[in-house]
């Protein structure tokens, strides 16, 4: 089976032939139909985010179930599914407290890049290979946790459904959950990549206004407007003053979807008293962000938001329904579709900031 393998951090990932063992208890084997390329994939390759290596990259996946392991009653072979990064087990402390986005069952995949039982199904020349986020979807096939599979309605093509698995859920959830958006609330979205554009759509669906999109790239601001931004501000100049012209008291919420410490600090500065800044973008976890203490005493808040901040399985069902009805618009978010052979080029594009969300179709365009 062919897959995109990162042998060493700091080196470009490359296509390789790997062995994939069948699913064990509680697992399914998928034919990957589509895998979005997320900035976090690049961040693992460059070492900004940590993962053991060698690792097969890719975590924004949709596919068709080929085979189910022992004990699996759902999904069934032939089902079209999108893969959640959280199984939302319902039993761990976090799930019982209503924080399924921290489900402890995510830890093997997210931290150690292994499956639920701590081992891997991937091998290269007999040696174990890790599964990024427990998904490893820049590949022809993948073995994943059955609980992470959410059925996709027929109206939603898998080449678009894949985006929901990470970027769209993350951005949408940041807007509707963490940023507490609703009618009468204003928001600035910093960064209009896959995550930021999903936040813009979440803001629109929540009824927020104004929705101010901020990006360095005028083309991305154009797409943000198409997806619901009421105003666009080009970064590079004085963003704070530009936003005060639109929201003189500051915004109720600012969502950082870039992954830089200076723009996380800027998000906090853009708030009105009582506002909330939501850091979604992920700089290296070792960085720090300077915050003006005076802002805290105006009850400004700064928090992170991981994987949408809600129940990922419930949010994925909601998002699939919105996509099926055309209320969540996925086509404008996609830049290029590429075959698996071109996945290394997708990483190069991402590094250079070329194009919007890229979708790898391991079976070619269908
Ligand atoms: N000011 C404003 N916009 C910026 C700046 C800046 N200083 N620097 C970069 N941008 C814009 C880029 O032009 C791009 O449109 O931020 C956007 C980032 O988008 P992507 O590279 O597509 O990243 P995305 O996949 O959306 O992820 C964003 O969220 O999940 C995390 O790890 C991920 O940190 C990353 C962030
Ligand atoms: Zn749990
Ligand atoms: Zn991602």
CSV table of C-alpha atoms and ligand atoms in Angstrom, one decimal:
chain,number,residue,atom,x,y,z
A,1,UNK,CA,0.0,0.0,0.0
A,2,UNK,CA,1.3,3.5,-0.9
A,3,UNK,CA,1.4,6.2,1.8
A,4,UNK,CA,3.1,9.5,2.5
A,5,UNK,CA,5.9,8.6,5.0
A,6,UNK,CA,7.9,11.1,7.1
A,7,UNK,CA,11.1,9.2,8.0
A,8,UNK,CA,12.7,12.1,9.9
A,9,UNK,CA,11.6,15.4,11.2
A,10,UNK,CA,13.0,18.2,9.1
A,11,UNK,CA,13.1,16.1,5.9
A,12,UNK,CA,10.4,16.3,3.2
A,13,UNK,CA,7.9,13.4,3.5
A,14,UNK,CA,8.0,11.0,0.6
A,15,UNK,CA,5.8,8.4,-1.0
A,16,UNK,CA,6.6,4.8,0.1
A,17,UNK,CA,5.3,1.3,0.0
A,18,UNK,CA,4.1,0.0,3.4
A,19,UNK,CA,2.4,-3.0,4.8
A,20,UNK,CA,-0.9,-2.5,6.5
A,21,UNK,CA,-2.2,-5.2,8.9
A,22,UNK,CA,-6.0,-5.8,9.1
A,23,UNK,CA,-8.2,-4.3,11.8
A,24,UNK,CA,-8.0,-5.6,15.3
A,25,UNK,CA,-10.8,-5.4,17.9
A,26,UNK,CA,-12.7,-2.1,17.7
A,27,UNK,CA,-11.0,-1.1,14.5
A,28,UNK,CA,-11.9,-0.8,10.8
A,29,UNK,CA,-9.9,-0.7,7.6
A,30,UNK,CA,-10.8,2.2,5.2
A,31,UNK,CA,-10.1,2.8,1.6
A,32,UNK,CA,-9.1,6.5,1.8
A,33,UNK,CA,-11.1,8.4,-0.8
A,34,UNK,CA,-9.9,11.9,0.3
A,35,UNK,CA,-7.5,13.4,2.7
A,36,UNK,CA,-7.3,17.2,3.3
A,37,UNK,CA,-3.8,18.6,3.9
A,38,UNK,CA,-3.8,20.6,7.1
A,39,UNK,CA,-1.1,22.9,8.4
A,40,UNK,CA,-0.6,20.5,11.3
A,41,UNK,CA,0.6,17.9,8.9
A,42,UNK,CA,3.4,20.3,7.8
A,43,UNK,CA,4.0,21.3,11.5
A,44,UNK,CA,4.7,17.6,12.3
A,45,UNK,CA,7.1,17.4,9.3
A,46,UNK,CA,9.0,20.5,10.4
A,47,UNK,CA,9.0,19.7,14.1
A,48,UNK,CA,6.7,22.5,15.3
A,49,UNK,CA,4.3,19.8,16.5
A,50,UNK,CA,5.8,16.6,17.9
A,51,UNK,CA,5.2,13.0,16.7
A,52,UNK,CA,7.3,9.9,16.9
A,53,UNK,CA,8.8,8.9,13.5
A,54,UNK,CA,8.7,7.2,11.1
A,55,UNK,CA,5.1,8.3,10.7
A,56,UNK,CA,2.5,8.2,7.9
A,57,UNK,CA,1.0,11.7,7.8
A,58,UNK,CA,-2.6,12.8,7.2
A,59,UNK,CA,-5.5,13.2,9.7
A,60,UNK,CA,-8.3,14.9,7.7
A,61,UNK,CA,-9.9,11.9,6.2
A,62,UNK,CA,-13.0,10.4,4.5
A,63,UNK,CA,-13.2,6.9,3.0
A,64,UNK,CA,-15.2,3.8,2.5
A,65,UNK,CA,-15.1,0.9,5.1
A,66,UNK,CA,-13.5,-2.2,3.6
A,67,UNK,CA,-13.3,-4.4,6.6
A,68,UNK,CA,-14.3,-4.4,10.3
A,69,UNK,CA,-12.4,-5.9,13.2
A,70,UNK,CA,-13.8,-8.2,15.9
A,71,UNK,CA,-16.6,-6.7,18.0
A,72,UNK,CA,-17.4,-3.8,15.6
A,73,UNK,CA,-21.2,-3.4,14.9
A,74,UNK,CA,-20.9,0.0,13.3
A,75,UNK,CA,-19.8,1.2,10.8
A,76,UNK,CA,-20.4,-1.6,8.3
A,77,UNK,CA,-18.4,-2.5,5.2
A,78,UNK,CA,-19.4,-0.2,2.3
A,79,UNK,CA,-20.3,2.7,4.6
A,80,UNK,CA,-19.0,6.1,3.6
A,81,UNK,CA,-17.4,7.8,6.6
A,82,UNK,CA,-15.5,10.8,7.9
A,83,UNK,CA,-12.9,10.2,10.6
A,84,UNK,CA,-13.1,12.1,13.9
A,85,UNK,CA,-9.8,12.6,15.8
A,86,UNK,CA,-11.8,11.9,19.1
A,87,UNK,CA,-13.7,8.7,19.7
A,88,UNK,CA,-15.8,10.6,22.3
A,89,UNK,CA,-15.8,7.4,24.4
A,90,UNK,CA,-18.5,8.7,26.7
A,91,UNK,CA,-16.8,7.0,29.7
A,92,UNK,CA,-13.6,8.8,30.5
A,93,UNK,CA,-13.6,11.7,33.0
A,94,UNK,CA,-13.5,14.3,30.3
A,95,UNK,CA,-16.4,12.8,28.3
A,96,UNK,CA,-18.5,12.5,31.5
A,97,UNK,CA,-17.8,16.2,32.2
A,98,UNK,CA,-19.0,17.1,28.7
A,99,UNK,CA,-15.5,17.7,27.2
A,100,UNK,CA,-15.3,15.0,24.6
A,101,UNK,CA,-12.7,17.0,22.7
A,102,UNK,CA,-10.3,16.1,25.5
A,103,UNK,CA,-11.4,12.4,25.6
A,104,UNK,CA,-8.5,10.5,27.1
A,105,UNK,CA,-8.9,7.9,24.4
A,106,UNK,CA,-7.4,10.5,22.0
A,107,UNK,CA,-4.0,10.4,23.8
A,108,UNK,CA,-2.5,7.3,22.0
A,109,UNK,CA,-3.3,8.8,18.6
A,110,UNK,CA,-2.6,12.5,19.3
A,111,UNK,CA,0.5,12.1,21.5
A,112,UNK,CA,2.1,8.8,20.5
A,113,UNK,CA,0.8,8.4,16.9
A,114,UNK,CA,-0.4,4.8,17.7
A,115,UNK,CA,-3.8,3.1,17.7
A,116,UNK,CA,-5.9,2.6,20.8
A,117,UNK,CA,-4.0,-0.5,22.1
A,118,UNK,CA,-0.7,1.3,21.8
A,119,UNK,CA,0.6,-0.5,18.7
A,120,UNK,CA,0.7,0.2,15.0
A,121,UNK,CA,-0.8,-1.6,12.0
A,122,UNK,CA,1.7,0.0,9.7
A,123,UNK,CA,5.1,-1.5,8.9
A,124,UNK,CA,8.0,-0.6,6.5
A,125,UNK,CA,10.5,-3.4,5.9
A,126,UNK,CA,9.2,-5.1,9.0
A,127,UNK,CA,9.7,-2.1,11.2
A,128,UNK,CA,6.7,-0.4,12.9
A,129,UNK,CA,5.5,2.9,11.5
A,130,UNK,CA,3.4,5.4,13.4
A,131,UNK,CA,-0.1,6.7,12.4
A,132,UNK,CA,-0.4,10.5,12.7
A,133,UNK,CA,-3.3,11.3,15.1
A,134,UNK,CA,-4.2,7.6,14.9
A,135,UNK,CA,-5.5,8.3,11.3
A,136,UNK,CA,-2.5,8.3,8.8
A,137,UNK,CA,-4.8,9.1,5.9
A,138,UNK,CA,-2.3,10.3,3.3
A,139,UNK,CA,-2.4,6.8,2.1
A,140,UNK,CA,-4.4,4.4,0.0
A,141,UNK,CA,-5.8,2.7,3.0
A,142,UNK,CA,-5.9,3.2,6.8
A,143,UNK,CA,-6.9,1.3,9.9
A,144,UNK,CA,-8.7,3.5,12.4
A,145,UNK,CA,-10.8,3.3,15.6
A,146,UNK,CA,-14.4,2.3,14.6
A,147,UNK,CA,-15.8,4.8,17.1
A,148,UNK,CA,-14.2,7.7,15.2
A,149,UNK,CA,-16.2,6.9,12.0
A,150,UNK,CA,-19.2,9.1,11.3
A,151,UNK,CA,-21.5,8.2,8.4
A,152,UNK,CA,-21.6,10.7,5.5
A,153,UNK,CA,-24.9,11.4,3.8
A,154,UNK,CA,-25.0,10.7,0.1
A,155,UNK,CA,-25.4,14.4,-0.7
A,156,UNK,CA,-21.9,15.2,0.6
A,157,UNK,CA,-19.0,14.0,-1.7
A,158,UNK,CA,-16.2,12.4,0.3
A,159,UNK,CA,-13.7,14.8,-1.5
A,160,UNK,CA,-15.4,17.5,0.6
A,161,UNK,CA,-16.5,15.6,3.7
A,162,UNK,CA,-12.8,15.0,4.6
A,163,UNK,CA,-12.4,18.6,5.5
A,164,UNK,CA,-14.8,18.3,8.4
A,165,UNK,CA,-12.4,15.8,10.1
A,166,UNK,CA,-10.1,18.6,11.3
A,167,UNK,CA,-10.0,22.1,9.8
A,168,UNK,CA,-13.8,22.7,9.4
A,169,UNK,CA,-14.7,21.2,12.8
A,170,UNK,CA,-11.9,23.1,14.5
A,171,UNK,CA,-12.8,26.5,13.0
A,172,UNK,CA,-16.6,26.1,13.2
A,173,UNK,CA,-16.4,24.9,16.8
A,174,UNK,CA,-14.1,27.8,17.8
A,175,UNK,CA,-16.8,30.2,16.5
A,176,UNK,CA,-20.0,28.6,17.9
A,177,UNK,CA,-18.6,27.1,21.1
A,178,UNK,CA,-15.5,28.9,22.4
A,179,UNK,CA,-16.2,32.4,20.9
A,180,UNK,CA,-19.8,32.2,22.1
A,181,UNK,CA,-21.0,33.8,18.9
A,182,UNK,CA,-24.7,34.6,18.2
A,183,UNK,CA,-26.8,37.4,17.0
A,184,UNK,CA,-25.6,40.8,18.1
A,185,UNK,CA,-22.0,39.6,18.7
A,186,UNK,CA,-19.1,40.9,16.6
A,187,UNK,CA,-16.0,38.8,15.7
A,188,UNK,CA,-12.6,39.2,14.0
A,189,UNK,CA,-11.2,36.1,12.4
A,190,UNK,CA,-7.4,36.3,12.1
A,191,UNK,CA,-6.2,34.0,9.3
A,192,UNK,CA,-8.4,32.8,6.4
A,193,UNK,CA,-6.9,29.3,5.7
A,194,UNK,CA,-9.0,26.2,6.1
A,195,UNK,CA,-9.5,26.7,9.8
A,196,UNK,CA,-10.2,30.5,9.6
A,197,UNK,CA,-12.7,30.1,6.7
A,198,UNK,CA,-14.6,27.5,8.7
A,199,UNK,CA,-14.7,30.0,11.6
A,200,UNK,CA,-16.1,32.6,9.3
A,201,UNK,CA,-18.8,30.2,8.3
A,202,UNK,CA,-19.5,29.2,11.9
A,203,UNK,CA,-19.8,32.9,12.7
A,204,UNK,CA,-22.3,33.4,9.8
A,205,UNK,CA,-24.3,30.4,10.8
A,206,UNK,CA,-24.4,31.6,14.4
A,207,UNK,CA,-25.8,35.0,13.2
A,208,UNK,CA,-22.8,37.1,14.4
A,209,UNK,CA,-22.3,40.5,12.9
A,210,UNK,CA,-20.0,42.2,11.9
A,211,UNK,CA,-17.7,39.3,10.9
A,212,UNK,CA,-14.3,40.8,10.1
A,213,UNK,CA,-11.8,38.6,8.2
A,214,UNK,CA,-8.1,39.4,8.5
A,215,UNK,CA,-5.4,37.9,6.3
A,216,UNK,CA,-2.2,38.9,4.5
A,217,UNK,CA,-3.5,37.5,1.2
A,218,UNK,CA,-6.2,39.5,-0.6
A,219,UNK,CA,-7.4,36.4,-2.5
A,220,UNK,CA,-8.2,34.6,0.8
A,221,UNK,CA,-10.0,37.7,2.0
A,222,UNK,CA,-12.1,37.5,-1.2
A,223,UNK,CA,-13.1,33.9,-0.3
A,224,UNK,CA,-13.8,34.9,3.3
A,225,UNK,CA,-16.3,37.5,2.0
A,226,UNK,CA,-17.9,34.9,-0.2
A,227,UNK,CA,-18.3,32.7,2.8
A,228,UNK,CA,-19.9,35.3,5.1
A,229,UNK,CA,-17.4,37.9,6.2
A,230,UNK,CA,-19.0,41.3,6.3
A,231,UNK,CA,-15.7,43.1,6.3
A,232,UNK,CA,-12.1,42.3,5.2
A,233,UNK,CA,-8.9,43.8,6.6
A,234,UNK,CA,-5.6,43.2,5.0
A,235,UNK,CA,-2.9,42.3,7.6
A,236,UNK,CA,0.5,43.9,7.5
A,237,UNK,CA,-0.9,47.4,8.2
A,238,UNK,CA,-2.5,48.7,11.4
A,239,UNK,CA,-5.1,45.9,12.0
A,240,UNK,CA,-6.1,47.3,15.4
A,241,UNK,CA,-7.1,50.7,14.0
A,242,UNK,CA,-8.9,49.2,11.0
A,243,UNK,CA,-11.0,47.0,13.4
A,244,UNK,CA,-11.8,49.9,15.7
A,245,UNK,CA,-13.2,51.7,12.7
A,246,UNK,CA,-15.6,48.8,12.2
A,247,UNK,CA,-16.2,48.0,15.9
A,248,UNK,CA,-15.3,51.2,17.9
A,249,UNK,CA,-15.4,49.4,21.3
A,250,UNK,CA,-13.5,46.4,20.0
A,251,UNK,CA,-15.0,43.0,19.1
A,252,UNK,CA,-16.9,40.6,21.3
A,253,UNK,CA,-14.7,37.8,20.1
A,254,UNK,CA,-11.4,37.4,18.1
A,255,UNK,CA,-10.4,34.0,16.7
A,256,UNK,CA,-6.7,33.4,15.9
A,257,UNK,CA,-6.4,30.8,13.1
A,258,UNK,CA,-2.8,31.5,12.0
A,259,UNK,CA,-0.6,29.9,14.7
A,260,UNK,CA,1.6,32.8,15.6
A,261,UNK,CA,2.2,34.2,19.1
A,262,UNK,CA,2.1,37.9,17.9
A,263,UNK,CA,-1.3,37.4,16.4
A,264,UNK,CA,-2.6,35.6,19.5
A,265,UNK,CA,-1.6,38.7,21.4
A,266,UNK,CA,-3.2,40.9,18.8
A,267,UNK,CA,-6.5,38.9,19.1
A,268,UNK,CA,-6.6,39.9,22.8
A,269,UNK,CA,-5.9,43.5,22.0
A,270,UNK,CA,-8.8,43.7,19.6
A,271,UNK,CA,-11.4,42.8,22.2
A,272,UNK,CA,-13.9,45.1,23.9
A,273,UNK,CA,-14.2,44.7,27.7
A,274,UNK,CA,-15.8,41.4,28.5
A,275,UNK,CA,-14.6,39.9,25.1
A,276,UNK,CA,-13.0,36.6,24.5
A,277,UNK,CA,-10.0,35.8,22.4
A,278,UNK,CA,-9.8,32.2,21.1
A,279,UNK,CA,-6.4,30.7,20.1
A,280,UNK,CA,-7.0,28.0,17.5
A,281,UNK,CA,-3.8,28.2,15.6
A,282,UNK,CA,-0.9,26.2,17.1
A,283,UNK,CA,2.5,27.7,17.4
A,284,UNK,CA,5.1,25.5,19.1
A,285,UNK,CA,3.8,24.6,22.6
A,286,UNK,CA,7.0,25.9,24.1
A,287,UNK,CA,6.3,29.6,23.1
A,288,UNK,CA,4.8,32.3,25.4
A,289,UNK,CA,2.4,35.1,24.6
A,290,UNK,CA,2.7,38.5,26.4
A,291,UNK,CA,-0.7,39.8,27.6
A,292,UNK,CA,-1.3,43.4,28.9
A,293,UNK,CA,-2.6,42.9,32.5
A,294,UNK,CA,-4.9,45.9,32.2
A,295,UNK,CA,-6.9,43.9,29.7
A,296,UNK,CA,-7.6,41.2,32.3
A,297,UNK,CA,-9.3,43.8,34.6
A,298,UNK,CA,-11.6,44.7,31.8
A,299,UNK,CA,-12.7,41.0,31.9
A,300,UNK,CA,-11.1,40.3,28.6
A,301,UNK,CA,-10.4,36.6,28.3
A,302,UNK,CA,-7.9,34.5,26.3
A,303,UNK,CA,-8.3,30.8,25.9
A,304,UNK,CA,-7.4,28.0,23.6
A,305,UNK,CA,-9.8,25.9,21.7
A,306,UNK,CA,-8.9,22.3,20.8
A,307,UNK,CA,-10.8,20.4,18.1
A,308,UNK,CA,-13.8,22.6,18.2
A,309,UNK,CA,-14.4,22.7,21.9
A,310,UNK,CA,-17.6,20.7,21.8
A,311,UNK,CA,-18.5,17.1,21.3
A,312,UNK,CA,-16.7,16.2,18.0
A,313,UNK,CA,-19.0,13.4,17.0
A,314,UNK,CA,-22.1,15.5,17.6
A,315,UNK,CA,-20.5,18.5,15.8
A,316,UNK,CA,-19.6,16.3,12.8
A,317,UNK,CA,-23.2,15.2,12.5
A,318,UNK,CA,-24.4,18.8,12.6
A,319,UNK,CA,-21.8,19.9,10.1
A,320,UNK,CA,-22.6,17.0,7.7
A,321,UNK,CA,-26.3,18.0,7.8
A,322,UNK,CA,-25.3,21.6,7.1
A,323,UNK,CA,-23.1,20.5,4.2
A,324,UNK,CA,-25.9,18.3,2.8
A,325,UNK,CA,-28.3,21.3,2.8
A,326,UNK,CA,-25.6,23.5,1.3
A,327,UNK,CA,-25.6,25.8,4.3
A,328,UNK,CA,-22.0,25.0,5.0
A,329,UNK,CA,-20.1,25.7,1.8
A,330,UNK,CA,-17.1,23.5,1.2
A,331,UNK,CA,-16.3,23.9,-2.5
A,332,UNK,CA,-15.0,27.5,-2.1
A,333,UNK,CA,-12.6,26.3,0.6
A,334,UNK,CA,-10.7,23.9,-1.7
A,335,UNK,CA,-7.7,25.0,-3.7
A,336,UNK,CA,-6.3,22.0,-5.5
A,337,UNK,CA,-7.2,18.3,-5.7
A,338,UNK,CA,-4.1,16.1,-6.2
A,339,UNK,CA,-3.4,12.4,-6.6
A,340,UNK,CA,-1.3,10.7,-3.8
A,341,UNK,CA,1.9,10.9,-6.0
A,342,UNK,CA,1.6,14.7,-5.6
A,343,UNK,CA,1.2,14.8,-1.8
A,344,UNK,CA,4.9,15.9,-1.4
A,345,UNK,CA,4.1,18.9,-3.7
A,346,UNK,CA,1.0,19.7,-1.5
A,347,UNK,CA,3.4,20.1,1.4
A,348,UNK,CA,5.6,22.4,-0.7
A,349,UNK,CA,2.5,24.5,-1.7
A,350,UNK,CA,1.5,24.7,2.0
A,351,UNK,CA,4.9,25.8,3.0
A,352,UNK,CA,4.9,28.5,0.4
A,353,UNK,CA,1.3,29.5,1.1
A,354,UNK,CA,0.1,28.6,-2.4
A,355,UNK,CA,-3.6,27.9,-2.9
A,356,UNK,CA,-6.4,27.2,-0.4
A,357,UNK,CA,-7.1,23.8,1.3
A,358,UNK,CA,-5.6,21.0,-0.7
A,359,UNK,CA,-7.3,17.6,-1.0
A,360,UNK,CA,-5.4,14.5,-1.9
A,361,UNK,CA,-7.5,11.8,-3.7
A,362,UNK,CA,-5.5,8.6,-3.4
A,363,UNK,CA,-7.8,6.9,-6.0
A,364,UNK,CA,-7.5,9.8,-8.4
A,365,UNK,CA,-10.5,12.0,-9.3
A,366,UNK,CA,-13.8,10.0,-9.3
B,1,LIG,N1,-1.5,38.0,9.7
B,1,LIG,C1,-2.7,37.6,9.1
B,1,LIG,N2,-2.8,36.4,8.4
B,1,LIG,C2,-1.7,35.7,8.3
B,1,LIG,C3,-0.5,36.0,8.9
B,1,LIG,C4,-0.4,37.3,9.6
B,1,LIG,N3,0.7,37.7,10.2
B,1,LIG,N4,0.4,35.0,8.6
B,1,LIG,C5,-0.2,34.1,7.9
B,1,LIG,N5,-1.5,34.5,7.7
B,1,LIG,C6,-2.6,33.7,7.0
B,1,LIG,C7,-2.2,33.0,5.7
B,1,LIG,O1,-2.2,33.9,4.6
B,1,LIG,C8,-3.2,31.9,5.6
B,1,LIG,O2,-4.4,32.4,4.9
B,1,LIG,O3,-3.1,32.7,7.9
B,1,LIG,C9,-3.7,31.7,7.1
B,1,LIG,C10,-3.2,30.3,7.6
B,1,LIG,O4,-3.9,29.3,6.9
B,1,LIG,P1,-3.3,27.9,6.5
B,1,LIG,O5,-1.9,28.0,6.3
B,1,LIG,O6,-4.2,27.3,5.5
B,1,LIG,O7,-3.5,27.1,7.9
B,1,LIG,P2,-4.7,26.3,8.5
B,1,LIG,O8,-4.7,24.8,8.1
B,1,LIG,O9,-6.0,27.0,8.4
B,1,LIG,O10,-4.3,26.2,10.1
B,1,LIG,C11,-4.2,27.4,10.8
B,1,LIG,O11,-4.7,26.2,12.9
B,1,LIG,O12,-4.9,24.0,13.4
B,1,LIG,C12,-4.0,25.1,13.4
B,1,LIG,O13,-1.8,24.0,13.1
B,1,LIG,C13,-2.9,24.8,12.5
B,1,LIG,O14,-1.6,26.7,13.3
B,1,LIG,C14,-2.4,26.2,12.2
B,1,LIG,C15,-3.7,27.0,12.2
B,2,LIG,ZN1,-13.7,9.8,26.5
B,3,LIG,ZN1,-5.5,19.4,11.3
